[in-house]
Short mmCIF file of C-alpha atoms in Angstrom, two decimals:
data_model
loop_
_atom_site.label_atom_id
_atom_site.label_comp_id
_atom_site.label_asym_id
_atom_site.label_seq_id
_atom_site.Cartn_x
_atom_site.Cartn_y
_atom_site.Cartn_z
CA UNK A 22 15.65 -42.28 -31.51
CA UNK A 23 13.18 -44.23 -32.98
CA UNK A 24 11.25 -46.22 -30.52
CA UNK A 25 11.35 -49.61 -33.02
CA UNK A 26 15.20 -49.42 -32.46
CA UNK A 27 16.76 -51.25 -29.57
CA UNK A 28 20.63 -50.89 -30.10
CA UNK A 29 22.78 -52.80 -27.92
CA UNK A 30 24.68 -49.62 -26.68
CA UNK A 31 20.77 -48.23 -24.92
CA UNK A 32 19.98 -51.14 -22.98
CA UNK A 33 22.60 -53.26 -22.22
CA UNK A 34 20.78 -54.88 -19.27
CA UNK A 35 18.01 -56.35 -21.85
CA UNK A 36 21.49 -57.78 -24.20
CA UNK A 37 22.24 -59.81 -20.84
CA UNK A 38 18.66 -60.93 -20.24
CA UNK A 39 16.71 -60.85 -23.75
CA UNK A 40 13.89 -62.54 -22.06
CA UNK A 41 13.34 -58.97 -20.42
CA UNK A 42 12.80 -57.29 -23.26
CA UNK A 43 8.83 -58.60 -24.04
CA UNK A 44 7.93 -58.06 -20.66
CA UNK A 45 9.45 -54.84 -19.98
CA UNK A 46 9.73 -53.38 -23.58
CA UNK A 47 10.69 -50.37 -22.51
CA UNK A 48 10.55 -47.38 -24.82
CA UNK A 49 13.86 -45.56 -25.84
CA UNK A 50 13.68 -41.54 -24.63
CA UNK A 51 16.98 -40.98 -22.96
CA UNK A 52 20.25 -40.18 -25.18
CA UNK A 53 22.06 -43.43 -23.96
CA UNK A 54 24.88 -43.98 -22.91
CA UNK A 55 25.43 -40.53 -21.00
CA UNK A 56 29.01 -39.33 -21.12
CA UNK A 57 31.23 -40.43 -17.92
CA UNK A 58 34.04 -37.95 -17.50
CA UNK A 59 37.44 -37.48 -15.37
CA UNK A 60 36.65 -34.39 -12.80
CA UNK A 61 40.59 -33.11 -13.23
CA UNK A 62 39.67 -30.05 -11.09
CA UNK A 63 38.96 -32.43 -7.82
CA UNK A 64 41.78 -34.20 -8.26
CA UNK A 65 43.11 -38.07 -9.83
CA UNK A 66 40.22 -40.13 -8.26
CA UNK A 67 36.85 -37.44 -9.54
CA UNK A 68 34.60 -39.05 -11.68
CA UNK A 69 31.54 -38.28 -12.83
CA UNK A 70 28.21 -39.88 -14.62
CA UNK A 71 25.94 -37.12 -16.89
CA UNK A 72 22.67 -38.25 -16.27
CA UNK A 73 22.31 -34.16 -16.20
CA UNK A 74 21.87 -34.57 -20.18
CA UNK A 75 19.72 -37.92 -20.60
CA UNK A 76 17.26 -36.43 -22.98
CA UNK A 77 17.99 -33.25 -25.44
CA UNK A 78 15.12 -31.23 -24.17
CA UNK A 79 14.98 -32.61 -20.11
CA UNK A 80 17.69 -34.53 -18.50
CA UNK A 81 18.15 -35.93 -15.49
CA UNK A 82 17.31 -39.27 -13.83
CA UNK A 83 13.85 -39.68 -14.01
CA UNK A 84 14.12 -39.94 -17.85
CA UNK A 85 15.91 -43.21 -17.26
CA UNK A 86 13.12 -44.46 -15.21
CA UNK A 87 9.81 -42.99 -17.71
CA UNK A 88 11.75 -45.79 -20.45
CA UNK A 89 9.99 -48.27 -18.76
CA UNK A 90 6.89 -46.72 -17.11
CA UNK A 91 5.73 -45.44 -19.87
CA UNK A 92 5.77 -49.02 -21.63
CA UNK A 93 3.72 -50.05 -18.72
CA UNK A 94 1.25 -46.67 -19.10
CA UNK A 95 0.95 -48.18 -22.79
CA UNK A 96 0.17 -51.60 -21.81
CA UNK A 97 -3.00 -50.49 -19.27
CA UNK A 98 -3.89 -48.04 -22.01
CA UNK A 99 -3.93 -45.35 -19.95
CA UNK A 100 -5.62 -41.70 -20.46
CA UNK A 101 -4.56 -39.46 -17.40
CA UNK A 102 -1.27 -39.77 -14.97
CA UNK A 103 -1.68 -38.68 -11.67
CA UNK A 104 1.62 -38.69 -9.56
CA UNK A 105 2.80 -36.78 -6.56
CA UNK A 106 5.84 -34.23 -5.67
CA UNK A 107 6.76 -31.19 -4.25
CA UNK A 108 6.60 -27.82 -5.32
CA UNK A 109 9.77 -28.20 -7.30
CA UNK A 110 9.41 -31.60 -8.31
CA UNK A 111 11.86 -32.57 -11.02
CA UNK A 112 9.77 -35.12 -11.47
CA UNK A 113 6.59 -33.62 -12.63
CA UNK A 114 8.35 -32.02 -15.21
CA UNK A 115 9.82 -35.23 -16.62
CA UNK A 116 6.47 -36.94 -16.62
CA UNK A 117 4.43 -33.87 -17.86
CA UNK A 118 7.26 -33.50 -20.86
CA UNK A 119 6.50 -37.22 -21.42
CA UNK A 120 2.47 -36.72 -21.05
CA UNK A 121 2.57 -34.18 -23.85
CA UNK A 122 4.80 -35.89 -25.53
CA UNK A 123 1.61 -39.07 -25.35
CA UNK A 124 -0.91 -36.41 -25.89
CA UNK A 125 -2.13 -37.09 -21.66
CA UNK A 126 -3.63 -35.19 -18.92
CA UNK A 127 -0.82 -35.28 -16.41
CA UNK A 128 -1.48 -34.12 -12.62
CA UNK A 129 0.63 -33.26 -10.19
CA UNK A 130 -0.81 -33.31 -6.48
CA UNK A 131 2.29 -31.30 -4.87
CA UNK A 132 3.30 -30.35 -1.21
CA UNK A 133 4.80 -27.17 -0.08
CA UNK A 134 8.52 -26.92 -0.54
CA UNK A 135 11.26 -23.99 0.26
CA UNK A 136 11.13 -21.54 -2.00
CA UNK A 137 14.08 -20.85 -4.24
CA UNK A 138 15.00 -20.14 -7.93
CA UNK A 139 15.14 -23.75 -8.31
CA UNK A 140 11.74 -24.10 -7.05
CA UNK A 141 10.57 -21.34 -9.40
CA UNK A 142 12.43 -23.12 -12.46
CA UNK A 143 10.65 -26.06 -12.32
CA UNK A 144 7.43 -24.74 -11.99
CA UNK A 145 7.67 -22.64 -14.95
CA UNK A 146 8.96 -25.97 -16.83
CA UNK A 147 5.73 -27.73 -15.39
CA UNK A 148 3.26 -25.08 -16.70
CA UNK A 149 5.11 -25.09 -20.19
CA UNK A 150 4.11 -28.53 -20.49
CA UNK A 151 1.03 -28.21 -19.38
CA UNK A 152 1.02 -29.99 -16.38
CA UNK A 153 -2.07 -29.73 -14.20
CA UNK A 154 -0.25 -28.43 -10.75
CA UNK A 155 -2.53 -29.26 -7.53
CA UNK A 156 -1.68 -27.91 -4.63
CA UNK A 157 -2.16 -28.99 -1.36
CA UNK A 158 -1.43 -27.47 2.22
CA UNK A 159 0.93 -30.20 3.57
CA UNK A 160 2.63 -33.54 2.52
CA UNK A 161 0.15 -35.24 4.58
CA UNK A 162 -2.88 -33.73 2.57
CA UNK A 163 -1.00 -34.62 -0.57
CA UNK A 164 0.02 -38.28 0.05
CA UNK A 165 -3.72 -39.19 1.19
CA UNK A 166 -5.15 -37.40 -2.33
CA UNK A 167 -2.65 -40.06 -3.68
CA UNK A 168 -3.71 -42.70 -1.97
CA UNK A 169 -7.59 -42.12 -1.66
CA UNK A 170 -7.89 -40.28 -4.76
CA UNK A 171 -11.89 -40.94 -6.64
CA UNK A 172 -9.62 -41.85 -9.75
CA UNK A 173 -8.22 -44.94 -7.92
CA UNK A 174 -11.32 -46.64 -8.84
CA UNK A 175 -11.16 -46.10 -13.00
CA UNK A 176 -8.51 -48.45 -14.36
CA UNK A 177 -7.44 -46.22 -17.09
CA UNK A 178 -6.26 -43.69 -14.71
CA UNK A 179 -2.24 -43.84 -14.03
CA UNK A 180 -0.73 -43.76 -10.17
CA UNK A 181 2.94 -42.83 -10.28
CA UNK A 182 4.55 -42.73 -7.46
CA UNK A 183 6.81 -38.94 -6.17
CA UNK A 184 10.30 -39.27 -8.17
CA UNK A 185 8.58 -41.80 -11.34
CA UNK A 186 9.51 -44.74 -8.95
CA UNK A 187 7.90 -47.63 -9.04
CA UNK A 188 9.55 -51.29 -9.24
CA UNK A 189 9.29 -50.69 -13.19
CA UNK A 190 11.12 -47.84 -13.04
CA UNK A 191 13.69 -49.63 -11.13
CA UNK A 192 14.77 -51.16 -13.94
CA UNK A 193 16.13 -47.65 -15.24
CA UNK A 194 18.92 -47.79 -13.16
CA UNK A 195 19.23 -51.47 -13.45
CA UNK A 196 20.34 -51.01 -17.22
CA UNK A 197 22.39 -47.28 -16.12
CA UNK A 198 24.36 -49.88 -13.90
CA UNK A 199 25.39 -52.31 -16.98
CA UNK A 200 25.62 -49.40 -19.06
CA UNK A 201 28.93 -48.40 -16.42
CA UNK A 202 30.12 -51.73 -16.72
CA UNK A 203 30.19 -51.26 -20.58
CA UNK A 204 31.78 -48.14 -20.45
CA UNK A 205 34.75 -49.34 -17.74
CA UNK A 206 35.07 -52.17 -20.48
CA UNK A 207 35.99 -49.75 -23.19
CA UNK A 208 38.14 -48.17 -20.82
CA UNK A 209 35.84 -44.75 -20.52
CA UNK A 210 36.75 -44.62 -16.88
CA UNK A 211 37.99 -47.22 -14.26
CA UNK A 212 36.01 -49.08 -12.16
CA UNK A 213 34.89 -46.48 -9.48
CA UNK A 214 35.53 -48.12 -5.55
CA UNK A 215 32.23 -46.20 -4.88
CA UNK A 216 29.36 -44.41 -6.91
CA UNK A 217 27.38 -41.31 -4.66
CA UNK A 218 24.24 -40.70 -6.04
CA UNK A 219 21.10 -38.30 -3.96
CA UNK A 220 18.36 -40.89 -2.59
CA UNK A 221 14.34 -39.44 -2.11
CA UNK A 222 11.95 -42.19 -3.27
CA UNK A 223 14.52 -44.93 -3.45
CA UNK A 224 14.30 -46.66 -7.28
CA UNK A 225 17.62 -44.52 -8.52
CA UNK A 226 19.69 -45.83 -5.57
CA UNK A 227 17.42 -49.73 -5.64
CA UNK A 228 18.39 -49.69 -9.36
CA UNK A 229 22.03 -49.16 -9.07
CA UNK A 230 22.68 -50.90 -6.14
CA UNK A 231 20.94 -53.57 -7.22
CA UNK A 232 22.57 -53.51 -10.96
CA UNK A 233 26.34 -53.29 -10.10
CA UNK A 234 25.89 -56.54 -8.20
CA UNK A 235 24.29 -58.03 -11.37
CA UNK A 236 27.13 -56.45 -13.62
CA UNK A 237 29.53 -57.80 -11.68
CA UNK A 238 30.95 -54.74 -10.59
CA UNK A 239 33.28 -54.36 -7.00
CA UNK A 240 31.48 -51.04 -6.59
CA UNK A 241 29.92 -49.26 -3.35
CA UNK A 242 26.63 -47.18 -4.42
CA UNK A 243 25.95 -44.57 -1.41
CA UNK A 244 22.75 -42.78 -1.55
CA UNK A 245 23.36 -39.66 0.19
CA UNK A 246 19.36 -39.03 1.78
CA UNK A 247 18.17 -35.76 0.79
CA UNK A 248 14.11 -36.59 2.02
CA UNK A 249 12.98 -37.55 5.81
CA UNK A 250 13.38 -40.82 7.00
CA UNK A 251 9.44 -41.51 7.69
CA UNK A 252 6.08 -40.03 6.83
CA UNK A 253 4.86 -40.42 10.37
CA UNK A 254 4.93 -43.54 11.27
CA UNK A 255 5.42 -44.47 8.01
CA UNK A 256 9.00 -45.51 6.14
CA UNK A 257 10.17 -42.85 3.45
CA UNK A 258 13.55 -42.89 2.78
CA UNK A 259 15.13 -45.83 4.40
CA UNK A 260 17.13 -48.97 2.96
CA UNK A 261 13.99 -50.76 3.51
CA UNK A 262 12.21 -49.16 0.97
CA UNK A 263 15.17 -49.23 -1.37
CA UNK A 264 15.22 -53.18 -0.77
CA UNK A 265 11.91 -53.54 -1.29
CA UNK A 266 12.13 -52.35 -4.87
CA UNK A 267 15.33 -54.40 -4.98
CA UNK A 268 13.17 -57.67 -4.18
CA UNK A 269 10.47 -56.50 -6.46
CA UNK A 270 12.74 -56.04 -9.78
CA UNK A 271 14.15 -59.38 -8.45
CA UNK A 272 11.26 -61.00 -8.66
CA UNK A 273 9.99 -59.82 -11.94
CA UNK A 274 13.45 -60.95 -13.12
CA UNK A 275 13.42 -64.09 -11.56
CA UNK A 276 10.05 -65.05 -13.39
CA UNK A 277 11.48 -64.21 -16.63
CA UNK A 278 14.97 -65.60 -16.71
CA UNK A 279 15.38 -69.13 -15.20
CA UNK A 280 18.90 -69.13 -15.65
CA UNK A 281 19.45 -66.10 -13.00
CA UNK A 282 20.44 -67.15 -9.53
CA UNK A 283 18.47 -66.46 -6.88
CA UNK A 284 19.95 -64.11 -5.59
CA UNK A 285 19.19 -62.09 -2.08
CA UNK A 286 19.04 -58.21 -2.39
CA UNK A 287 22.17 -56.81 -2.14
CA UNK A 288 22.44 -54.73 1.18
CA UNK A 289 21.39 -50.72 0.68
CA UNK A 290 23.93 -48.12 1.94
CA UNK A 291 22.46 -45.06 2.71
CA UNK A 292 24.01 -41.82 4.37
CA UNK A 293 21.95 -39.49 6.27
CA UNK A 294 24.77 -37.02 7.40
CA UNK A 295 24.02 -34.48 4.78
CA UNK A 296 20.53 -33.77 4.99
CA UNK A 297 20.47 -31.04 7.29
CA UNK A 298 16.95 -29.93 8.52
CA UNK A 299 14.62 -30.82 5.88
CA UNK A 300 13.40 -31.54 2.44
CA UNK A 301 14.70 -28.23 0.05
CA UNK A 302 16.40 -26.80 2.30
CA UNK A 303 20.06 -25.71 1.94
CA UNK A 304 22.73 -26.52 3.87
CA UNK A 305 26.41 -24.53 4.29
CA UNK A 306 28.37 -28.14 2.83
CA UNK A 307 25.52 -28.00 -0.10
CA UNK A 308 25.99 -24.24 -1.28
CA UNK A 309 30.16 -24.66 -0.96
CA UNK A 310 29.93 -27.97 -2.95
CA UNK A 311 27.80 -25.92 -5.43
CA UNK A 312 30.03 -23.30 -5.35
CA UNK A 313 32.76 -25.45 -6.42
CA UNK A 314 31.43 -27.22 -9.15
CA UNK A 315 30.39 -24.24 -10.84
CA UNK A 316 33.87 -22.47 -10.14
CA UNK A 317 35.75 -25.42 -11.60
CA UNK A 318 33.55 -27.40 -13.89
CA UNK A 319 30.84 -24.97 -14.80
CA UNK A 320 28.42 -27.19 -13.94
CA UNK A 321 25.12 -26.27 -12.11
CA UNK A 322 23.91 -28.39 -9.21
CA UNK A 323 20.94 -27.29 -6.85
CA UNK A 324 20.24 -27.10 -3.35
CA UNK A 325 17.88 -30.13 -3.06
CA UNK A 326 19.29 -33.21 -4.17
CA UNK A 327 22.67 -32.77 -6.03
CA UNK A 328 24.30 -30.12 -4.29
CA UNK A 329 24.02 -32.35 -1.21
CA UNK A 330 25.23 -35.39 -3.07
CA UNK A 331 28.17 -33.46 -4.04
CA UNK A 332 29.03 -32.46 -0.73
CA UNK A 333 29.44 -35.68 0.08
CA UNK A 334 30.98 -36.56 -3.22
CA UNK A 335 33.95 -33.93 -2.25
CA UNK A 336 34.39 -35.49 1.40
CA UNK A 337 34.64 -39.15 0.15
CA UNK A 338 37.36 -38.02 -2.36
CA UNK A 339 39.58 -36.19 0.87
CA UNK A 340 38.97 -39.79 2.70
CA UNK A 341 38.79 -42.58 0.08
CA UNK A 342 41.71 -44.07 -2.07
CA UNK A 343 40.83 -45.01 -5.91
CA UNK A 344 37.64 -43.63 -8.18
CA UNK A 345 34.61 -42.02 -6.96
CA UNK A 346 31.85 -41.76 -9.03
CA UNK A 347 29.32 -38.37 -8.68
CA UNK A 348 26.56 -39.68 -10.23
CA UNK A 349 24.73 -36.28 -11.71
CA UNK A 350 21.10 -36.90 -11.47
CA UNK A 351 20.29 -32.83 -12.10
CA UNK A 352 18.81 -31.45 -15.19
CA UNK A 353 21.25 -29.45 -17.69
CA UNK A 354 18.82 -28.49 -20.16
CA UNK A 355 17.79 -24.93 -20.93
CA UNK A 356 14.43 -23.86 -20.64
CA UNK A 357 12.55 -23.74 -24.15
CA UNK A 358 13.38 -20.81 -26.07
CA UNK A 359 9.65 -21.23 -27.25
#
């Protein structure tokens, strides 16, 4: 799509506040809307959201969130990204596609992960894009290369945050929220009672939770935590993080449109049952959930972040009464013939 072209149908969130639109101006990547489809197979109340195809080459969720970072990368006139992830980030491979895609040096300062074909996947996506993969013995070692990295001190050098999430990218999920709404309006699916999406570094779970209150939407949004709670002593994964990106995009909203209320974050539900004992690794309701959703709906889920959403996504459906939402957050894209 041609990045001059702002239809209403790509971000609906900017429609409802035009004042957004100079100071995000985000940049249009993702195929938008993504398909929301009945998941027969599971039963009357399945439902789920195809971020798995946001972009015809890469899908997945942090395509959603690179709309608006990279209009930020533009605005500081950037010339190298530096961001962090594991050895299987999804996320370096989004932002390396988009790097090359911007003609930019784009490093990846990565911790060790479980190996698996996953794993393995993604790295071969990373070198095809040229992604500069640094590897480091330990998350610790990696987050302080982040955060005390010599490049910190040229301004024309990019920090993204592991997962693309930032409180810019926030806004991602924001729109993907009124995008729903749009789509419940022309009767595409009903209103979901709750919406399970994976939660790591919090701006996919911040945006939505944060956008079906601003939609106006009766909707639960469960992150089902797939990363540890703390780094140390420090918060990771908790719904403190998530509302502090809440009251961030708040803010920058707030600044921008008088006419919003000011509103307090809405409260972050997050669900820690299904994490199982650690970052990338499997667990027995994971592999069965993936099981099943290739059996039934031939779709591919791994054992990181969407097989355990989907475990959980299969247990709310056996307890809960009306639509649940799986939102797919997992890349469906080949790898490049060439």
């Amino acid at each position: 799509m041609p990045e001059d072209v702002y239809p209403d149908h790509h971000w609906p969130l900017l429609r409802e506040y035009p004042a957004l639109m100079p100071v995000l101006n985000p940049v249009a990547l993702a195929s938008l809307p993504t398909p929301v489809s009945a998941l027969a197979a599971f039963g009357p109340h399945a439902w789920i959201k195809h971020d798995n195809i946001t972009h015809p080459v890469y899908g997945g969720n942090k395509i959603r969130k690179l709309e608006f970072v990279l209009a930020e990368i533009r605005r500081y006139h950037a010339d190298h990204i530096i961001t962090l992830g594991a050895t299987g980030t999804n996320s370096g491979i989004a932002a390396g596609m988009i790097c090359a895609q911007e003609k930019l040096p784009c490093t990846v300062l990565m911790f060790p992960q479980a190996d698996s074909p996953t794993v393995q996947a993604n790295q071969r996506w990373m070198q095809h894009f040229g992604v500069n993969m640094e590897n480091h013995a330990s998350l610790w070692s990696a987050v302080l290369r982040y955060y005390l990295h010599p490049q910190r001190l040229r301004p024309k050098t990019y920090f993204l945050f592991a997962g693309c999430s930032n409180p810019i990218s926030t806004f991602g999920y924001i729109n993907a929220a009124f995008e729903l709404r749009d789509q419940i309006r022309r009767g595409e699916c009903p209103e979901p009672v709750e919406i399970i999406v994976p939660v790591s570094s919090a701006s996919t779970l911040a945006g939505l939770t944060l956008g079906v209150a601003l939609a106006g939407l009766n909707t639960k949004v469960t992150g089902i935590r797939v990363a540890a709670e703390k780094l140390g002593p420090f918060a990771a994964c908790t719904p403190g993080v998530v509302e502090r990106l809440e009251r961030a995009a708040l803010k920058i909203m707030h600044g921008y449109v008088p006419s919003l209320p000011q509103l307090r974050p809405p409260e972050v539900c997050m669900d820690g049952r299904y994490f199982g004992t650690g970052y990338g690794e499997s667990t027995p309701e994971a592999t069965a959930a993936i099981s099943a959703f290739q059996e039934h709906i031939g779709l591919t889920l791994e054992s990181t972040y969407s097989g355990k959403a989907a475990a959980a996504f299969l247990d709310k459906l056996a307890n809960t009464r009306g639509p649940v939402l799986f939102w797919n957050t997992f890349n469906s894209r080949p790898f490049p013939a060439t």
